[in-house]
Amino acid sequence: MGHALYQAGLAGAMIVVAGTAFAASSPSDPLTPDPLNSVMWEALRDQYFAGSPVVFDNAVRVSAPAAAEDTRAVPVSVDATALSQVVEMVAIADLNPFPLVLRYHPGTAAPYIATRIKIQQATAVRGAARTADGVWHVSGVMVDAAGGGCSAPPASYAQKDWADHVGEVQVRLWPADTDGVARLRLRIRHPNDTGLVDGIPAYFIETLQVEAQTPGGSAELAKIDSLEPVSENPVYSLDVRPPPDATALVLRGRDNQGGEIRATIPMPPPGALPAMRPAMSLKPDNQPWSVGQ
């Protein structure tokens, strides 16, 4: 399934990392210079990839705007579909107070994830994919930014009833293509507060997993470990592979204060047209879902 849906509809003008910048690297040489010349690269490599071979590789495509219009919600995608047997992916913003943005365990899903992140200042934004042989394949782009995205308080707090809507899910699910891949786009109501404002504790979504409901039981399709830099009211685009007999997808999650997220997503009916299908606003599972927004 092409990723133009995300790039054209959600991200606006995007740049993709130049292939030549990441074309030559050896996973056995820890001293290979960083193509992005980030002062943080060596420390981040030791922190997040210690003990594992790392190779700069243009097979991982990272997309982000050259300049952030809103540092609180910068669209970023990491596409590792050119690699085989990807078991884990990460997104990193080098100069953020919390560099690690998320970890993605694609499971049976395609190794592709898109979201929106907070950026504190101009920084390298990286995507990395670990293949079954243990090698991390790393790429990235530079994003210019005025700054302050991580330390700004969530806009949700200005709404008196914000707490009443935490955990609500808006979703769009496209029918599977000929390869069995279905685009799933989620938006979850949550402040996703970094805790960097004095007197306000960190309050953010920690984990999300997508399961398929089938007559034979449930099967996990993908899992996200989400961290502070993901934007307020986070948006995720995934390419999942539901079993042919799946009747629904189930989203489960929790935040760092123990709040639970759960929604059941009906599978699109046969012959549904994605462009004509509105998003669904899902209440918690014990309430009916409605179409709208």
PDB file of C-alpha atoms in Angstrom:
ATOM      1  CA  MET A   1       0.000   0.000   0.000  1.00  0.00           C
ATOM      2  CA  GLY A   2       1.486   3.377  -0.977  1.00  0.00           C
ATOM      3  CA  HIS A   3       2.331   5.864   1.713  1.00  0.00           C
ATOM      4  CA  ALA A   4       1.192   8.883  -0.340  1.00  0.00           C
ATOM      5  CA  LEU A   5      -2.055   8.850   1.643  1.00  0.00           C
ATOM      6  CA  TYR A   6      -0.214   9.970   4.747  1.00  0.00           C
ATOM      7  CA  GLN A   7       2.256  12.272   3.074  1.00  0.00           C
ATOM      8  CA  ALA A   8      -0.322  14.145   0.998  1.00  0.00           C
ATOM      9  CA  GLY A   9      -3.181  14.271   3.464  1.00  0.00           C
ATOM     10  CA  LEU A  10      -1.530  14.670   6.858  1.00  0.00           C
ATOM     11  CA  ALA A  11       2.033  15.778   6.472  1.00  0.00           C
ATOM     12  CA  GLY A  12       1.939  18.460   3.805  1.00  0.00           C
ATOM     13  CA  ALA A  13       5.271  19.218   2.161  1.00  0.00           C
ATOM     14  CA  MET A  14       7.703  16.502   3.172  1.00  0.00           C
ATOM     15  CA  ILE A  15      11.328  15.677   2.528  1.00  0.00           C
ATOM     16  CA  VAL A  16      12.792  12.197   2.327  1.00  0.00           C
ATOM     17  CA  VAL A  17      16.349  11.476   3.366  1.00  0.00           C
ATOM     18  CA  ALA A  18      18.770  11.561   0.434  1.00  0.00           C
ATOM     19  CA  GLY A  19      19.972   8.091  -0.477  1.00  0.00           C
ATOM     20  CA  THR A  20      23.604   9.044  -1.079  1.00  0.00           C
ATOM     21  CA  ALA A  21      24.052  10.380   2.455  1.00  0.00           C
ATOM     22  CA  PHE A  22      23.441   6.983   4.000  1.00  0.00           C
ATOM     23  CA  ALA A  23      24.684   4.709   1.240  1.00  0.00           C
ATOM     24  CA  ALA A  24      28.068   3.669   2.657  1.00  0.00           C
ATOM     25  CA  SER A  25      28.455   2.360   6.181  1.00  0.00           C
ATOM     26  CA  SER A  26      29.789  -0.725   7.893  1.00  0.00           C
ATOM     27  CA  PRO A  27      27.930  -2.333  10.792  1.00  0.00           C
ATOM     28  CA  SER A  28      31.248  -3.494  12.216  1.00  0.00           C
ATOM     29  CA  ASP A  29      32.778   0.002  12.434  1.00  0.00           C
ATOM     30  CA  PRO A  30      31.497   2.063  15.416  1.00  0.00           C
ATOM     31  CA  LEU A  31      33.572   5.047  14.280  1.00  0.00           C
ATOM     32  CA  THR A  32      31.696   5.577  11.010  1.00  0.00           C
ATOM     33  CA  PRO A  33      30.915   9.330  10.989  1.00  0.00           C
ATOM     34  CA  ASP A  34      27.332  10.411  11.363  1.00  0.00           C
ATOM     35  CA  PRO A  35      26.021  11.691   7.991  1.00  0.00           C
ATOM     36  CA  LEU A  36      23.932  14.272   9.888  1.00  0.00           C
ATOM     37  CA  ASN A  37      26.897  15.487  11.977  1.00  0.00           C
ATOM     38  CA  SER A  38      24.901  15.521  15.198  1.00  0.00           C
ATOM     39  CA  VAL A  39      26.840  16.238  18.377  1.00  0.00           C
ATOM     40  CA  MET A  40      24.584  13.737  20.174  1.00  0.00           C
ATOM     41  CA  TRP A  41      25.020  10.765  17.851  1.00  0.00           C
ATOM     42  CA  GLU A  42      27.748   8.890  19.740  1.00  0.00           C
ATOM     43  CA  ALA A  43      25.942   9.209  23.077  1.00  0.00           C
ATOM     44  CA  LEU A  44      22.618   8.158  21.550  1.00  0.00           C
ATOM     45  CA  ARG A  45      24.219   5.227  19.732  1.00  0.00           C
ATOM     46  CA  ASP A  46      25.718   3.971  23.001  1.00  0.00           C
ATOM     47  CA  GLN A  47      22.449   4.535  24.885  1.00  0.00           C
ATOM     48  CA  TYR A  48      19.965   2.969  22.483  1.00  0.00           C
ATOM     49  CA  PHE A  49      22.021   0.581  20.335  1.00  0.00           C
ATOM     50  CA  ALA A  50      24.825  -0.454  22.711  1.00  0.00           C
ATOM     51  CA  GLY A  51      26.245  -3.874  21.923  1.00  0.00           C
ATOM     52  CA  SER A  52      24.457  -4.115  18.573  1.00  0.00           C
ATOM     53  CA  PRO A  53      25.883  -3.510  15.110  1.00  0.00           C
ATOM     54  CA  VAL A  54      24.675  -0.245  13.535  1.00  0.00           C
ATOM     55  CA  VAL A  55      24.711   0.679   9.857  1.00  0.00           C
ATOM     56  CA  PHE A  56      23.649   3.922   8.192  1.00  0.00           C
ATOM     57  CA  ASP A  57      21.248   2.705   5.529  1.00  0.00           C
ATOM     58  CA  ASN A  58      19.069   4.543   3.024  1.00  0.00           C
ATOM     59  CA  ALA A  59      16.757   1.515   2.962  1.00  0.00           C
ATOM     60  CA  VAL A  60      15.133   3.184   5.974  1.00  0.00           C
ATOM     61  CA  ARG A  61      13.226   6.240   4.734  1.00  0.00           C
ATOM     62  CA  VAL A  62      12.536   9.006   7.228  1.00  0.00           C
ATOM     63  CA  SER A  63      10.132  11.764   6.180  1.00  0.00           C
ATOM     64  CA  ALA A  64       9.643  15.063   8.010  1.00  0.00           C
ATOM     65  CA  PRO A  65       9.255  18.725   7.066  1.00  0.00           C
ATOM     66  CA  ALA A  66      12.471  20.653   6.458  1.00  0.00           C
ATOM     67  CA  ALA A  67      11.154  23.322   8.842  1.00  0.00           C
ATOM     68  CA  ALA A  68       8.590  22.689  11.570  1.00  0.00           C
ATOM     69  CA  GLU A  69       5.477  24.872  11.306  1.00  0.00           C
ATOM     70  CA  ASP A  70       4.242  23.729  14.724  1.00  0.00           C
ATOM     71  CA  THR A  71       6.952  22.369  17.025  1.00  0.00           C
ATOM     72  CA  ARG A  72       4.253  20.710  19.171  1.00  0.00           C
ATOM     73  CA  ALA A  73       3.081  18.480  16.291  1.00  0.00           C
ATOM     74  CA  VAL A  74       5.711  17.748  13.646  1.00  0.00           C
ATOM     75  CA  PRO A  75       4.685  14.974  11.212  1.00  0.00           C
ATOM     76  CA  VAL A  76       7.275  12.190  10.961  1.00  0.00           C
ATOM     77  CA  SER A  77       7.192   8.801   9.255  1.00  0.00           C
ATOM     78  CA  VAL A  78       9.666   5.908   9.299  1.00  0.00           C
ATOM     79  CA  ASP A  79       9.437   3.415   6.435  1.00  0.00           C
ATOM     80  CA  ALA A  80      11.561   0.256   6.593  1.00  0.00           C
ATOM     81  CA  THR A  81       9.552  -1.773   4.071  1.00  0.00           C
ATOM     82  CA  ALA A  82      12.644  -2.067   1.862  1.00  0.00           C
ATOM     83  CA  LEU A  83      14.201  -4.315   4.540  1.00  0.00           C
ATOM     84  CA  SER A  84      13.206  -7.886   5.305  1.00  0.00           C
ATOM     85  CA  GLN A  85      12.496  -9.390   8.733  1.00  0.00           C
ATOM     86  CA  VAL A  86      12.207  -6.135  10.684  1.00  0.00           C
ATOM     87  CA  VAL A  87      11.471  -6.949  14.335  1.00  0.00           C
ATOM     88  CA  GLU A  88      11.705  -3.497  15.971  1.00  0.00           C
ATOM     89  CA  MET A  89      11.781   0.168  14.997  1.00  0.00           C
ATOM     90  CA  VAL A  90      12.593   3.356  16.894  1.00  0.00           C
ATOM     91  CA  ALA A  91      12.247   7.079  16.253  1.00  0.00           C
ATOM     92  CA  ILE A  92      14.691   9.523  17.850  1.00  0.00           C
ATOM     93  CA  ALA A  93      14.944  13.329  17.959  1.00  0.00           C
ATOM     94  CA  ASP A  94      18.581  13.917  18.898  1.00  0.00           C
ATOM     95  CA  LEU A  95      18.341  17.258  20.713  1.00  0.00           C
ATOM     96  CA  ASN A  96      15.036  16.768  22.492  1.00  0.00           C
ATOM     97  CA  PRO A  97      15.065  16.622  26.315  1.00  0.00           C
ATOM     98  CA  PHE A  98      13.735  13.075  25.794  1.00  0.00           C
ATOM     99  CA  PRO A  99      15.387  11.903  22.554  1.00  0.00           C
ATOM    100  CA  LEU A 100      13.600   8.540  22.251  1.00  0.00           C
ATOM    101  CA  VAL A 101      10.182   9.169  20.707  1.00  0.00           C
ATOM    102  CA  LEU A 102       8.813   5.635  20.413  1.00  0.00           C
ATOM    103  CA  ARG A 103       9.556   1.979  19.891  1.00  0.00           C
ATOM    104  CA  TYR A 104       7.464   0.085  17.368  1.00  0.00           C
ATOM    105  CA  HIS A 105       7.127  -3.696  17.274  1.00  0.00           C
ATOM    106  CA  PRO A 106       5.501  -4.347  13.892  1.00  0.00           C
ATOM    107  CA  GLY A 107       4.751  -8.025  14.498  1.00  0.00           C
ATOM    108  CA  THR A 108       2.784  -9.084  11.408  1.00  0.00           C
ATOM    109  CA  ALA A 109       2.289  -5.451  10.295  1.00  0.00           C
ATOM    110  CA  ALA A 110       4.414  -3.772   7.653  1.00  0.00           C
ATOM    111  CA  PRO A 111       7.485  -1.996   9.116  1.00  0.00           C
ATOM    112  CA  TYR A 112       6.050   1.479   8.649  1.00  0.00           C
ATOM    113  CA  ILE A 113       4.804   4.013  11.192  1.00  0.00           C
ATOM    114  CA  ALA A 114       3.816   7.669  10.993  1.00  0.00           C
ATOM    115  CA  THR A 115       2.969  10.025  13.830  1.00  0.00           C
ATOM    116  CA  ARG A 116       3.408  13.615  15.043  1.00  0.00           C
ATOM    117  CA  ILE A 117       6.108  14.557  17.527  1.00  0.00           C
ATOM    118  CA  LYS A 118       7.222  17.483  19.670  1.00  0.00           C
ATOM    119  CA  ILE A 119      10.560  19.122  18.837  1.00  0.00           C
ATOM    120  CA  GLN A 120      12.374  21.364  21.303  1.00  0.00           C
ATOM    121  CA  GLN A 121      14.874  22.863  18.832  1.00  0.00           C
ATOM    122  CA  ALA A 122      16.405  22.273  15.425  1.00  0.00           C
ATOM    123  CA  THR A 123      17.529  18.654  15.449  1.00  0.00           C
ATOM    124  CA  ALA A 124      18.303  15.478  13.573  1.00  0.00           C
ATOM    125  CA  VAL A 125      15.261  13.205  13.504  1.00  0.00           C
ATOM    126  CA  ARG A 126      16.132   9.541  13.013  1.00  0.00           C
ATOM    127  CA  GLY A 127      14.427   6.289  12.280  1.00  0.00           C
ATOM    128  CA  ALA A 128      16.070   2.934  12.953  1.00  0.00           C
ATOM    129  CA  ALA A 129      14.973  -0.611  12.182  1.00  0.00           C
ATOM    130  CA  ARG A 130      16.397  -3.764  13.746  1.00  0.00           C
ATOM    131  CA  THR A 131      16.368  -6.803  11.514  1.00  0.00           C
ATOM    132  CA  ALA A 132      16.298 -10.421  12.666  1.00  0.00           C
ATOM    133  CA  ASP A 133      20.116 -10.651  12.392  1.00  0.00           C
ATOM    134  CA  GLY A 134      20.431  -8.026  15.157  1.00  0.00           C
ATOM    135  CA  VAL A 135      21.648  -5.175  12.932  1.00  0.00           C
ATOM    136  CA  TRP A 136      20.183  -1.687  13.420  1.00  0.00           C
ATOM    137  CA  HIS A 137      19.664   0.180  10.122  1.00  0.00           C
ATOM    138  CA  VAL A 138      19.632   3.945  10.761  1.00  0.00           C
ATOM    139  CA  SER A 139      18.650   6.931   8.660  1.00  0.00           C
ATOM    140  CA  GLY A 140      17.387  10.441   9.321  1.00  0.00           C
ATOM    141  CA  VAL A 141      16.746  14.033   8.298  1.00  0.00           C
ATOM    142  CA  MET A 142      17.400  17.477   9.731  1.00  0.00           C
ATOM    143  CA  VAL A 143      14.386  19.491  10.905  1.00  0.00           C
ATOM    144  CA  ASP A 144      14.730  23.215  11.518  1.00  0.00           C
ATOM    145  CA  ALA A 145      12.554  24.534  14.340  1.00  0.00           C
ATOM    146  CA  ALA A 146      12.042  27.705  16.355  1.00  0.00           C
ATOM    147  CA  GLY A 147      11.877  25.570  19.490  1.00  0.00           C
ATOM    148  CA  GLY A 148       9.850  24.977  22.614  1.00  0.00           C
ATOM    149  CA  GLY A 149       7.638  22.126  21.465  1.00  0.00           C
ATOM    150  CA  CYS A 150       8.517  19.821  24.364  1.00  0.00           C
ATOM    151  CA  SER A 151       8.178  22.444  27.103  1.00  0.00           C
ATOM    152  CA  ALA A 152       4.888  24.024  25.965  1.00  0.00           C
ATOM    153  CA  PRO A 153       1.854  23.032  28.087  1.00  0.00           C
ATOM    154  CA  PRO A 154      -0.833  20.997  26.281  1.00  0.00           C
ATOM    155  CA  ALA A 155      -3.618  23.069  24.751  1.00  0.00           C
ATOM    156  CA  SER A 156      -6.114  20.536  26.152  1.00  0.00           C
ATOM    157  CA  TYR A 157      -5.740  21.967  29.636  1.00  0.00           C
ATOM    158  CA  ALA A 158      -7.458  25.181  28.523  1.00  0.00           C
ATOM    159  CA  GLN A 159     -10.691  23.221  28.001  1.00  0.00           C
ATOM    160  CA  LYS A 160     -12.747  22.732  31.158  1.00  0.00           C
ATOM    161  CA  ASP A 161     -13.973  19.272  30.128  1.00  0.00           C
ATOM    162  CA  TRP A 162     -10.657  17.927  28.785  1.00  0.00           C
ATOM    163  CA  ALA A 163     -10.522  15.146  31.388  1.00  0.00           C
ATOM    164  CA  ASP A 164     -13.921  13.836  30.255  1.00  0.00           C
ATOM    165  CA  HIS A 165     -12.529  13.014  26.814  1.00  0.00           C
ATOM    166  CA  VAL A 166      -9.187  11.424  27.664  1.00  0.00           C
ATOM    167  CA  GLY A 167      -8.894   8.044  25.936  1.00  0.00           C
ATOM    168  CA  GLU A 168     -11.460   8.676  23.211  1.00  0.00           C
ATOM    169  CA  VAL A 169     -10.334   7.288  19.867  1.00  0.00           C
ATOM    170  CA  GLN A 170     -10.979   8.490  16.343  1.00  0.00           C
ATOM    171  CA  VAL A 171     -10.092   5.958  13.676  1.00  0.00           C
ATOM    172  CA  ARG A 172     -10.107   5.314   9.968  1.00  0.00           C
ATOM    173  CA  LEU A 173      -9.526   1.795   8.646  1.00  0.00           C
ATOM    174  CA  TRP A 174      -9.108   1.170   4.935  1.00  0.00           C
ATOM    175  CA  PRO A 175      -9.982  -2.184   3.319  1.00  0.00           C
ATOM    176  CA  ALA A 176      -7.012  -4.519   2.834  1.00  0.00           C
ATOM    177  CA  ASP A 177      -5.220  -4.379  -0.509  1.00  0.00           C
ATOM    178  CA  THR A 178      -4.264  -7.390  -2.620  1.00  0.00           C
ATOM    179  CA  ASP A 179      -1.313  -8.086  -0.295  1.00  0.00           C
ATOM    180  CA  GLY A 180      -3.595  -8.169   2.766  1.00  0.00           C
ATOM    181  CA  VAL A 181      -2.300  -4.820   4.093  1.00  0.00           C
ATOM    182  CA  ALA A 182      -4.831  -2.378   5.562  1.00  0.00           C
ATOM    183  CA  ARG A 183      -4.026   1.222   6.464  1.00  0.00           C
ATOM    184  CA  LEU A 184      -5.087   2.044  10.038  1.00  0.00           C
ATOM    185  CA  ARG A 185      -5.076   5.642  11.226  1.00  0.00           C
ATOM    186  CA  LEU A 186      -5.700   6.430  14.902  1.00  0.00           C
ATOM    187  CA  ARG A 187      -6.177   9.651  16.820  1.00  0.00           C
ATOM    188  CA  ILE A 188      -6.388   9.412  20.610  1.00  0.00           C
ATOM    189  CA  ARG A 189      -7.547  12.217  22.892  1.00  0.00           C
ATOM    190  CA  HIS A 190      -4.799  12.667  25.480  1.00  0.00           C
ATOM    191  CA  PRO A 191      -2.682  15.625  26.721  1.00  0.00           C
ATOM    192  CA  ASN A 192       0.561  13.658  26.346  1.00  0.00           C
ATOM    193  CA  ASP A 193       2.219  16.090  28.743  1.00  0.00           C
ATOM    194  CA  THR A 194       6.016  15.832  29.008  1.00  0.00           C
ATOM    195  CA  GLY A 195       6.066  17.067  32.613  1.00  0.00           C
ATOM    196  CA  LEU A 196       8.591  19.817  31.786  1.00  0.00           C
ATOM    197  CA  VAL A 197       6.315  22.613  33.018  1.00  0.00           C
ATOM    198  CA  ASP A 198       6.826  23.283  36.750  1.00  0.00           C
ATOM    199  CA  GLY A 199       4.087  21.825  38.904  1.00  0.00           C
ATOM    200  CA  ILE A 200       2.522  19.693  36.159  1.00  0.00           C
ATOM    201  CA  PRO A 201       3.415  15.976  36.266  1.00  0.00           C
ATOM    202  CA  ALA A 202       4.193  13.960  33.153  1.00  0.00           C
ATOM    203  CA  TYR A 203       1.028  12.449  31.731  1.00  0.00           C
ATOM    204  CA  PHE A 204       1.390  10.524  28.482  1.00  0.00           C
ATOM    205  CA  ILE A 205       0.357   7.337  26.705  1.00  0.00           C
ATOM    206  CA  GLU A 206       2.890   4.545  27.309  1.00  0.00           C
ATOM    207  CA  THR A 207       1.692   1.539  25.324  1.00  0.00           C
ATOM    208  CA  LEU A 208      -0.713   0.761  22.506  1.00  0.00           C
ATOM    209  CA  GLN A 209      -1.345  -2.575  20.843  1.00  0.00           C
ATOM    210  CA  VAL A 210      -3.580  -3.579  17.977  1.00  0.00           C
ATOM    211  CA  GLU A 211      -5.190  -7.017  17.955  1.00  0.00           C
ATOM    212  CA  ALA A 212      -7.434  -8.790  15.462  1.00  0.00           C
ATOM    213  CA  GLN A 213     -10.635 -10.469  16.614  1.00  0.00           C
ATOM    214  CA  THR A 214     -11.330 -13.706  14.784  1.00  0.00           C
ATOM    215  CA  PRO A 215     -13.714 -16.644  15.396  1.00  0.00           C
ATOM    216  CA  GLY A 216     -10.700 -18.530  16.774  1.00  0.00           C
ATOM    217  CA  GLY A 217      -9.617 -15.828  19.232  1.00  0.00           C
ATOM    218  CA  SER A 218      -7.424 -12.733  19.255  1.00  0.00           C
ATOM    219  CA  ALA A 219      -4.078 -12.189  17.555  1.00  0.00           C
ATOM    220  CA  GLU A 220      -1.678  -9.295  18.192  1.00  0.00           C
ATOM    221  CA  LEU A 221      -0.826  -7.394  15.010  1.00  0.00           C
ATOM    222  CA  ALA A 222       1.437  -4.582  16.271  1.00  0.00           C
ATOM    223  CA  LYS A 223       2.596  -2.813  19.430  1.00  0.00           C
ATOM    224  CA  ILE A 224       3.792   0.736  20.130  1.00  0.00           C
ATOM    225  CA  ASP A 225       5.787   1.855  23.169  1.00  0.00           C
ATOM    226  CA  SER A 226       4.996   5.567  23.112  1.00  0.00           C
ATOM    227  CA  LEU A 227       6.991   8.183  25.036  1.00  0.00           C
ATOM    228  CA  GLU A 228       6.888  11.866  26.027  1.00  0.00           C
ATOM    229  CA  PRO A 229       7.846  13.426  22.661  1.00  0.00           C
ATOM    230  CA  VAL A 230       4.767  12.091  20.846  1.00  0.00           C
ATOM    231  CA  SER A 231       2.380  14.989  20.274  1.00  0.00           C
ATOM    232  CA  GLU A 232      -0.736  15.877  22.226  1.00  0.00           C
ATOM    233  CA  ASN A 233      -3.774  13.960  20.931  1.00  0.00           C
ATOM    234  CA  PRO A 234      -1.405  11.557  19.155  1.00  0.00           C
ATOM    235  CA  VAL A 235      -2.049  10.401  15.621  1.00  0.00           C
ATOM    236  CA  TYR A 236      -0.639   7.114  14.301  1.00  0.00           C
ATOM    237  CA  SER A 237      -0.730   5.566  10.840  1.00  0.00           C
ATOM    238  CA  LEU A 238       0.078   1.851  10.599  1.00  0.00           C
ATOM    239  CA  ASP A 239      -0.136  -0.734   7.831  1.00  0.00           C
ATOM    240  CA  VAL A 240      -1.546  -3.846   9.523  1.00  0.00           C
ATOM    241  CA  ARG A 241      -2.291  -7.285   8.126  1.00  0.00           C
ATOM    242  CA  PRO A 242      -5.579  -8.518   9.618  1.00  0.00           C
ATOM    243  CA  PRO A 243      -6.325 -12.213   9.157  1.00  0.00           C
ATOM    244  CA  PRO A 244      -8.882 -12.823   6.381  1.00  0.00           C
ATOM    245  CA  ASP A 245     -11.452 -13.968   8.949  1.00  0.00           C
ATOM    246  CA  ALA A 246     -11.004 -10.937  11.250  1.00  0.00           C
ATOM    247  CA  THR A 247     -14.311  -9.401  12.321  1.00  0.00           C
ATOM    248  CA  ALA A 248     -12.816  -6.377  14.100  1.00  0.00           C
ATOM    249  CA  LEU A 249      -9.604  -4.818  15.345  1.00  0.00           C
ATOM    250  CA  VAL A 250      -9.146  -4.045  19.038  1.00  0.00           C
ATOM    251  CA  LEU A 251      -6.981  -1.202  20.302  1.00  0.00           C
ATOM    252  CA  ARG A 252      -5.684  -1.564  23.863  1.00  0.00           C
ATOM    253  CA  GLY A 253      -3.397   0.807  25.713  1.00  0.00           C
ATOM    254  CA  ARG A 254      -2.544   2.583  28.942  1.00  0.00           C
ATOM    255  CA  ASP A 255      -0.944   5.811  30.058  1.00  0.00           C
ATOM    256  CA  ASN A 256       1.734   6.395  32.700  1.00  0.00           C
ATOM    257  CA  GLN A 257      -0.900   7.142  35.353  1.00  0.00           C
ATOM    258  CA  GLY A 258      -2.721   3.842  34.868  1.00  0.00           C
ATOM    259  CA  GLY A 259      -5.490   5.109  32.599  1.00  0.00           C
ATOM    260  CA  GLU A 260      -6.692   2.519  30.084  1.00  0.00           C
ATOM    261  CA  ILE A 261      -7.454   2.944  26.397  1.00  0.00           C
ATOM    262  CA  ARG A 262      -9.651   0.420  24.647  1.00  0.00           C
ATOM    263  CA  ALA A 263     -11.729   0.561  21.484  1.00  0.00           C
ATOM    264  CA  THR A 264     -13.183  -1.985  19.063  1.00  0.00           C
ATOM    265  CA  ILE A 265     -12.881  -1.088  15.379  1.00  0.00           C
ATOM    266  CA  PRO A 266     -15.281  -2.861  12.990  1.00  0.00           C
ATOM    267  CA  MET A 267     -13.703  -4.195   9.801  1.00  0.00           C
ATOM    268  CA  PRO A 268     -14.769  -2.303   6.658  1.00  0.00           C
ATOM    269  CA  PRO A 269     -17.531  -4.059   4.740  1.00  0.00           C
ATOM    270  CA  PRO A 270     -16.546  -5.760   1.457  1.00  0.00           C
ATOM    271  CA  GLY A 271     -16.259  -3.273  -1.370  1.00  0.00           C
ATOM    272  CA  ALA A 272     -16.041  -0.221   0.905  1.00  0.00           C
ATOM    273  CA  LEU A 273     -14.475   2.822  -0.713  1.00  0.00           C
ATOM    274  CA  PRO A 274     -11.740   4.297   1.520  1.00  0.00           C
ATOM    275  CA  ALA A 275     -12.129   7.831   0.185  1.00  0.00           C
ATOM    276  CA  MET A 276     -15.835   7.796   0.978  1.00  0.00           C
ATOM    277  CA  ARG A 277     -15.517   6.260   4.422  1.00  0.00           C
ATOM    278  CA  PRO A 278     -15.721   8.787   7.291  1.00  0.00           C
ATOM    279  CA  ALA A 279     -13.658   8.480  10.434  1.00  0.00           C
ATOM    280  CA  MET A 280     -15.292   6.755  13.384  1.00  0.00           C
ATOM    281  CA  SER A 281     -15.272   8.307  16.841  1.00  0.00           C
ATOM    282  CA  LEU A 282     -15.043   5.414  19.240  1.00  0.00           C
ATOM    283  CA  LYS A 283     -16.147   5.634  22.826  1.00  0.00           C
ATOM    284  CA  PRO A 284     -14.825   3.079  25.329  1.00  0.00           C
ATOM    285  CA  ASP A 285     -15.952  -0.460  24.591  1.00  0.00           C
ATOM    286  CA  ASN A 286     -18.891  -0.307  26.988  1.00  0.00           C
ATOM    287  CA  GLN A 287     -20.415   2.539  24.950  1.00  0.00           C
ATOM    288  CA  PRO A 288     -21.607   2.523  21.330  1.00  0.00           C
ATOM    289  CA  TRP A 289     -19.370   4.030  18.677  1.00  0.00           C
ATOM    290  CA  SER A 290     -20.624   6.681  16.319  1.00  0.00           C
ATOM    291  CA  VAL A 291     -19.647   7.945  12.895  1.00  0.00           C
ATOM    292  CA  GLY A 292     -18.603  11.549  12.563  1.00  0.00           C
ATOM    293  CA  GLN A 293     -16.013  14.251  13.085  1.00  0.00           C
TER     294      GLN A 293
END
